[in-house]
Every structure is written in structure tokens, then in C-alpha cells.
JSON list of C-alpha atoms in Angstrom, two decimals:
[
{"chain": "A", "resi": 345, "resn": "MET", "atom": "CA", "xyz": [59.10, -17.57, 43.10]},
{"chain": "A", "resi": 346, "resn": "SER", "atom": "CA", "xyz": [59.59, -15.87, 39.80]},
{"chain": "A", "resi": 347, "resn": "GLU", "atom": "CA", "xyz": [57.92, -18.81, 38.05]},
{"chain": "A", "resi": 348, "resn": "VAL", "atom": "CA", "xyz": [54.82, -18.49, 40.26]},
{"chain": "A", "resi": 349, "resn": "PHE", "atom": "CA", "xyz": [54.72, -14.77, 39.59]},
{"chain": "A", "resi": 350, "resn": "ASP", "atom": "CA", "xyz": [55.03, -15.33, 35.81]},
{"chain": "A", "resi": 351, "resn": "GLU", "atom": "CA", "xyz": [52.33, -17.99, 35.86]},
{"chain": "A", "resi": 352, "resn": "ARG", "atom": "CA", "xyz": [50.07, -15.76, 37.96]},
{"chain": "A", "resi": 353, "resn": "MET", "atom": "CA", "xyz": [50.59, -12.85, 35.51]},
{"chain": "A", "resi": 354, "resn": "ALA", "atom": "CA", "xyz": [49.95, -15.14, 32.55]},
{"chain": "A", "resi": 355, "resn": "ILE", "atom": "CA", "xyz": [46.68, -16.33, 34.09]},
{"chain": "A", "resi": 356, "resn": "LYS", "atom": "CA", "xyz": [45.60, -12.76, 34.89]},
{"chain": "A", "resi": 357, "resn": "MET", "atom": "CA", "xyz": [46.45, -11.66, 31.34]},
{"chain": "A", "resi": 358, "resn": "SER", "atom": "CA", "xyz": [44.49, -14.60, 29.95]},
{"chain": "A", "resi": 359, "resn": "LEU", "atom": "CA", "xyz": [41.49, -13.68, 32.09]},
{"chain": "A", "resi": 360, "resn": "ILE", "atom": "CA", "xyz": [41.69, -10.07, 30.91]},
{"chain": "A", "resi": 361, "resn": "ALA", "atom": "CA", "xyz": [41.88, -11.26, 27.29]},
{"chain": "A", "resi": 362, "resn": "ILE", "atom": "CA", "xyz": [38.89, -13.56, 27.87]},
{"chain": "A", "resi": 363, "resn": "GLU", "atom": "CA", "xyz": [36.89, -10.67, 29.39]},
{"chain": "A", "resi": 364, "resn": "LYS", "atom": "CA", "xyz": [37.73, -8.44, 26.41]},
{"chain": "A", "resi": 365, "resn": "GLU", "atom": "CA", "xyz": [36.72, -11.19, 23.98]},
{"chain": "A", "resi": 366, "resn": "LYS", "atom": "CA", "xyz": [33.53, -11.75, 25.97]},
{"chain": "A", "resi": 367, "resn": "MET", "atom": "CA", "xyz": [32.68, -8.03, 25.75]},
{"chain": "A", "resi": 368, "resn": "ARG", "atom": "CA", "xyz": [33.45, -8.00, 22.02]},
{"chain": "A", "resi": 369, "resn": "LEU", "atom": "CA", "xyz": [31.23, -11.05, 21.45]},
{"chain": "A", "resi": 370, "resn": "ASP", "atom": "CA", "xyz": [28.45, -9.51, 23.53]},
{"chain": "A", "resi": 371, "resn": "ASP", "atom": "CA", "xyz": [28.62, -6.33, 21.43]},
{"chain": "A", "resi": 372, "resn": "ARG", "atom": "CA", "xyz": [28.56, -8.43, 18.25]},
{"chain": "A", "resi": 373, "resn": "ARG", "atom": "CA", "xyz": [25.56, -10.39, 19.59]},
{"chain": "A", "resi": 374, "resn": "LYS", "atom": "CA", "xyz": [23.69, -7.12, 20.25]},
{"chain": "A", "resi": 375, "resn": "GLU", "atom": "CA", "xyz": [24.48, -5.89, 16.71]},
{"chain": "A", "resi": 376, "resn": "MET", "atom": "CA", "xyz": [23.17, -9.13, 15.22]},
{"chain": "A", "resi": 377, "resn": "ILE", "atom": "CA", "xyz": [19.98, -8.99, 17.29]},
{"chain": "A", "resi": 378, "resn": "GLU", "atom": "CA", "xyz": [19.40, -5.40, 16.16]},
{"chain": "A", "resi": 379, "resn": "ARG", "atom": "CA", "xyz": [19.99, -6.36, 12.52]},
{"chain": "A", "resi": 380, "resn": "LEU", "atom": "CA", "xyz": [17.51, -9.24, 12.85]},
{"chain": "A", "resi": 381, "resn": "ARG", "atom": "CA", "xyz": [14.95, -6.80, 14.26]},
{"chain": "A", "resi": 382, "resn": "GLU", "atom": "CA", "xyz": [15.52, -4.46, 11.28]},
{"chain": "A", "resi": 383, "resn": "ILE", "atom": "CA", "xyz": [15.13, -7.33, 8.81]},
{"chain": "A", "resi": 384, "resn": "ASP", "atom": "CA", "xyz": [11.90, -8.42, 10.52]},
{"chain": "A", "resi": 385, "resn": "GLU", "atom": "CA", "xyz": [10.55, -4.85, 10.28]},
{"chain": "A", "resi": 386, "resn": "GLU", "atom": "CA", "xyz": [11.46, -4.67, 6.58]},
{"chain": "A", "resi": 387, "resn": "ASP", "atom": "CA", "xyz": [9.76, -8.01, 5.94]},
{"chain": "A", "resi": 388, "resn": "ALA", "atom": "CA", "xyz": [6.67, -6.86, 7.80]},
{"chain": "A", "resi": 389, "resn": "LYS", "atom": "CA", "xyz": [6.50, -3.71, 5.65]},
{"chain": "A", "resi": 390, "resn": "VAL", "atom": "CA", "xyz": [6.77, -5.78, 2.46]},
{"chain": "A", "resi": 391, "resn": "VAL", "atom": "CA", "xyz": [4.00, -8.10, 3.63]},
{"chain": "A", "resi": 392, "resn": "VAL", "atom": "CA", "xyz": [1.75, -5.15, 4.50]},
{"chain": "A", "resi": 393, "resn": "GLU", "atom": "CA", "xyz": [2.37, -3.57, 1.09]},
{"chain": "A", "resi": 394, "resn": "GLN", "atom": "CA", "xyz": [1.60, -6.87, -0.66]},
{"chain": "A", "resi": 395, "resn": "VAL", "atom": "CA", "xyz": [-1.62, -7.25, 1.30]},
{"chain": "A", "resi": 396, "resn": "LYS", "atom": "CA", "xyz": [-2.62, -3.69, 0.39]},
{"chain": "A", "resi": 397, "resn": "GLU", "atom": "CA", "xyz": [-2.01, -4.48, -3.29]},
{"chain": "A", "resi": 398, "resn": "GLU", "atom": "CA", "xyz": [-4.01, -7.71, -3.10]},
{"chain": "A", "resi": 399, "resn": "VAL", "atom": "CA", "xyz": [-6.99, -6.15, -1.32]},
{"chain": "A", "resi": 400, "resn": "ARG", "atom": "CA", "xyz": [-8.87, -4.18, -3.90]},
{"chain": "A", "resi": 401, "resn": "PRO", "atom": "CA", "xyz": [-11.53, -1.83, -2.71]},
{"chain": "A", "resi": 402, "resn": "THR", "atom": "CA", "xyz": [-15.04, -2.66, -3.83]},
{"chain": "A", "resi": 403, "resn": "ILE", "atom": "CA", "xyz": [-17.63, -0.13, -4.78]},
{"chain": "A", "resi": 404, "resn": "THR", "atom": "CA", "xyz": [-21.35, -0.53, -5.10]},
{"chain": "A", "resi": 405, "resn": "PRO", "atom": "CA", "xyz": [-23.40, 0.35, -8.18]},
{"chain": "A", "resi": 406, "resn": "LYS", "atom": "CA", "xyz": [-25.12, 3.00, -6.05]},
{"chain": "A", "resi": 407, "resn": "GLU", "atom": "CA", "xyz": [-21.75, 4.65, -5.37]},
{"chain": "A", "resi": 408, "resn": "ILE", "atom": "CA", "xyz": [-20.89, 4.53, -9.06]},
{"chain": "A", "resi": 409, "resn": "ALA", "atom": "CA", "xyz": [-24.28, 6.00, -9.99]},
{"chain": "A", "resi": 410, "resn": "GLU", "atom": "CA", "xyz": [-23.83, 8.86, -7.53]},
{"chain": "A", "resi": 411, "resn": "SER", "atom": "CA", "xyz": [-20.28, 9.47, -8.79]},
{"chain": "A", "resi": 412, "resn": "VAL", "atom": "CA", "xyz": [-21.43, 9.51, -12.42]},
{"chain": "A", "resi": 413, "resn": "TYR", "atom": "CA", "xyz": [-24.24, 11.91, -11.56]},
{"chain": "A", "resi": 414, "resn": "GLN", "atom": "CA", "xyz": [-21.79, 14.26, -9.82]},
{"chain": "A", "resi": 415, "resn": "ILE", "atom": "CA", "xyz": [-19.27, 13.94, -12.67]},
{"chain": "A", "resi": 416, "resn": "ILE", "atom": "CA", "xyz": [-21.86, 14.96, -15.27]},
{"chain": "A", "resi": 417, "resn": "LEU", "atom": "CA", "xyz": [-22.96, 17.90, -13.13]},
{"chain": "A", "resi": 418, "resn": "THR", "atom": "CA", "xyz": [-19.38, 19.00, -12.54]},
{"chain": "A", "resi": 419, "resn": "LEU", "atom": "CA", "xyz": [-17.94, 18.51, -16.01]},
{"chain": "A", "resi": 420, "resn": "ASN", "atom": "CA", "xyz": [-20.69, 20.10, -18.03]},
{"chain": "A", "resi": 421, "resn": "GLY", "atom": "CA", "xyz": [-23.43, 21.35, -15.72]},
{"chain": "A", "resi": 422, "resn": "GLY", "atom": "CA", "xyz": [-25.67, 18.36, -16.46]},
{"chain": "A", "resi": 423, "resn": "GLU", "atom": "CA", "xyz": [-25.32, 18.66, -20.22]},
{"chain": "A", "resi": 424, "resn": "ALA", "atom": "CA", "xyz": [-23.84, 16.01, -22.53]},
{"chain": "A", "resi": 425, "resn": "VAL", "atom": "CA", "xyz": [-20.58, 14.51, -21.30]},
{"chain": "A", "resi": 426, "resn": "LEU", "atom": "CA", "xyz": [-18.46, 12.04, -23.24]},
{"chain": "A", "resi": 427, "resn": "LEU", "atom": "CA", "xyz": [-18.39, 8.50, -21.85]},
{"chain": "A", "resi": 428, "resn": "ASP", "atom": "CA", "xyz": [-14.57, 8.46, -21.97]},
{"chain": "A", "resi": 429, "resn": "ASP", "atom": "CA", "xyz": [-14.44, 11.59, -19.78]},
{"chain": "A", "resi": 430, "resn": "ILE", "atom": "CA", "xyz": [-16.76, 9.97, -17.24]},
{"chain": "A", "resi": 431, "resn": "SER", "atom": "CA", "xyz": [-14.67, 6.80, -17.33]},
{"chain": "A", "resi": 432, "resn": "ASN", "atom": "CA", "xyz": [-11.39, 8.70, -16.86]},
{"chain": "A", "resi": 433, "resn": "VAL", "atom": "CA", "xyz": [-12.70, 10.55, -13.80]},
{"chain": "A", "resi": 434, "resn": "LEU", "atom": "CA", "xyz": [-14.01, 7.31, -12.29]},
{"chain": "A", "resi": 435, "resn": "ASN", "atom": "CA", "xyz": [-10.67, 5.59, -12.88]},
{"chain": "A", "resi": 436, "resn": "GLU", "atom": "CA", "xyz": [-8.95, 8.40, -10.97]},
{"chain": "A", "resi": 437, "resn": "GLN", "atom": "CA", "xyz": [-11.48, 8.26, -8.13]},
{"chain": "A", "resi": 438, "resn": "TYR", "atom": "CA", "xyz": [-11.33, 4.49, -7.74]},
{"chain": "A", "resi": 439, "resn": "LYS", "atom": "CA", "xyz": [-7.67, 3.63, -8.23]},
{"chain": "A", "resi": 440, "resn": "GLY", "atom": "CA", "xyz": [-6.95, 0.03, -7.31]},
{"chain": "A", "resi": 441, "resn": "VAL", "atom": "CA", "xyz": [-10.35, -1.22, -8.42]},
{"chain": "A", "resi": 442, "resn": "ASP", "atom": "CA", "xyz": [-10.35, -3.65, -11.33]},
{"chain": "A", "resi": 443, "resn": "GLN", "atom": "CA", "xyz": [-10.78, -1.37, -14.34]},
{"chain": "A", "resi": 444, "resn": "ALA", "atom": "CA", "xyz": [-12.73, -3.88, -16.45]},
{"chain": "A", "resi": 445, "resn": "SER", "atom": "CA", "xyz": [-15.33, -4.46, -13.74]},
{"chain": "A", "resi": 446, "resn": "LEU", "atom": "CA", "xyz": [-15.50, -0.71, -13.09]},
{"chain": "A", "resi": 447, "resn": "ARG", "atom": "CA", "xyz": [-16.24, -0.06, -16.76]},
{"chain": "A", "resi": 448, "resn": "ASP", "atom": "CA", "xyz": [-18.88, -2.83, -16.80]},
{"chain": "A", "resi": 449, "resn": "SER", "atom": "CA", "xyz": [-20.49, -1.34, -13.70]},
{"chain": "A", "resi": 450, "resn": "LEU", "atom": "CA", "xyz": [-20.37, 2.10, -15.28]},
{"chain": "A", "resi": 451, "resn": "LEU", "atom": "CA", "xyz": [-22.14, 0.91, -18.42]},
{"chain": "A", "resi": 452, "resn": "ASN", "atom": "CA", "xyz": [-24.70, -0.91, -16.29]},
{"chain": "A", "resi": 453, "resn": "VAL", "atom": "CA", "xyz": [-25.38, 2.25, -14.29]},
{"chain": "A", "resi": 454, "resn": "LEU", "atom": "CA", "xyz": [-25.67, 4.38, -17.42]},
{"chain": "A", "resi": 455, "resn": "THR", "atom": "CA", "xyz": [-28.35, 2.11, -18.86]},
{"chain": "A", "resi": 456, "resn": "LYS", "atom": "CA", "xyz": [-30.35, 1.65, -15.65]},
{"chain": "A", "resi": 457, "resn": "ASP", "atom": "CA", "xyz": [-30.09, 4.90, -13.67]},
{"chain": "A", "resi": 458, "resn": "LYS", "atom": "CA", "xyz": [-33.28, 6.93, -14.13]},
{"chain": "A", "resi": 459, "resn": "ARG", "atom": "CA", "xyz": [-31.49, 10.26, -13.58]},
{"chain": "A", "resi": 460, "resn": "ILE", "atom": "CA", "xyz": [-29.01, 9.75, -16.44]},
{"chain": "A", "resi": 461, "resn": "LYS", "atom": "CA", "xyz": [-29.97, 9.67, -20.10]},
{"chain": "A", "resi": 462, "resn": "LYS", "atom": "CA", "xyz": [-28.04, 8.99, -23.27]},
{"chain": "A", "resi": 463, "resn": "ALA", "atom": "CA", "xyz": [-27.82, 12.21, -25.27]},
{"chain": "A", "resi": 464, "resn": "ARG", "atom": "CA", "xyz": [-26.26, 10.78, -28.40]},
{"chain": "A", "resi": 465, "resn": "ARG", "atom": "CA", "xyz": [-23.70, 8.14, -29.21]},
{"chain": "A", "resi": 466, "resn": "GLY", "atom": "CA", "xyz": [-21.06, 8.14, -26.45]},
{"chain": "A", "resi": 467, "resn": "PHE", "atom": "CA", "xyz": [-22.56, 11.13, -24.60]},
{"chain": "A", "resi": 468, "resn": "TYR", "atom": "CA", "xyz": [-24.72, 11.15, -21.48]},
{"chain": "A", "resi": 469, "resn": "HIS", "atom": "CA", "xyz": [-26.57, 13.90, -19.64]},
{"chain": "A", "resi": 470, "resn": "ILE", "atom": "CA", "xyz": [-28.85, 14.32, -16.66]},
{"chain": "A", "resi": 471, "resn": "LYS", "atom": "CA", "xyz": [-32.56, 14.03, -17.34]},
{"chain": "A", "resi": 472, "resn": "GLY", "atom": "CA", "xyz": [-34.23, 17.32, -16.81]}
]
């Protein structure tokens, strides 16, 4: 009878140990699933940031012309303003836009806009 009792206790102890191991493995599985979710979120953030960097905003010549007009009015009340000052303000306004194309567009606007006139070398003012 003692042997049956010992075997029964051994089986019960084994079942308890198996249940504990099962609970530990289930907890570990939940931790791993949570970590995978965190990694996926981090990857998604990186992808979104890369897409934001790749997508450069575009601006129209009309927007540049209006910006230049406002810059000249603001910086010097419509009087002569240095091209570099205009360019610096535009670069701040349109961060993320290709700087070379922005400068080309700026020069194009300065030569074609009827409201803006070249005062002297490197300076522009509003026609008045």
C-alpha cells in the first residue's frame, strides 16, 4: 500500500511541476509576444521617419514669389534687400526642400516677377 501511495504522490507532484512549468512557459510566451509587438512598433516608426525624409515638400514659383515679396517688405520695408538674406529666410521657411532647386526657383522668380526689381548687384527691392 505504501508503494501505491508513493507512486500516487510522485504522479501528483509531477503534475504540479508540469502545471508550474506550463504557467512559466505561458508567461514567457506572453513576454515574447509583447516584445515582438514593441519591435514592430519601433520598426513602423523608423519606416515612417524614413518616408518623411524621402518625401520632400514641393513649392510652386507663385509661392516663392509671394514669399520673396513678403520677405523684402518685412526685412527692409520694400527697400533693397541682399539676395543672401532673401535666400536664408527662404531656406528657413522651406526646410526639407532641395536647396539647389529652391535657389534656382528664387533666381527665376527674381528675374520674372513684375513686382520685384533689381536695385543693384545682389540687392532687390519692390517696384514702387
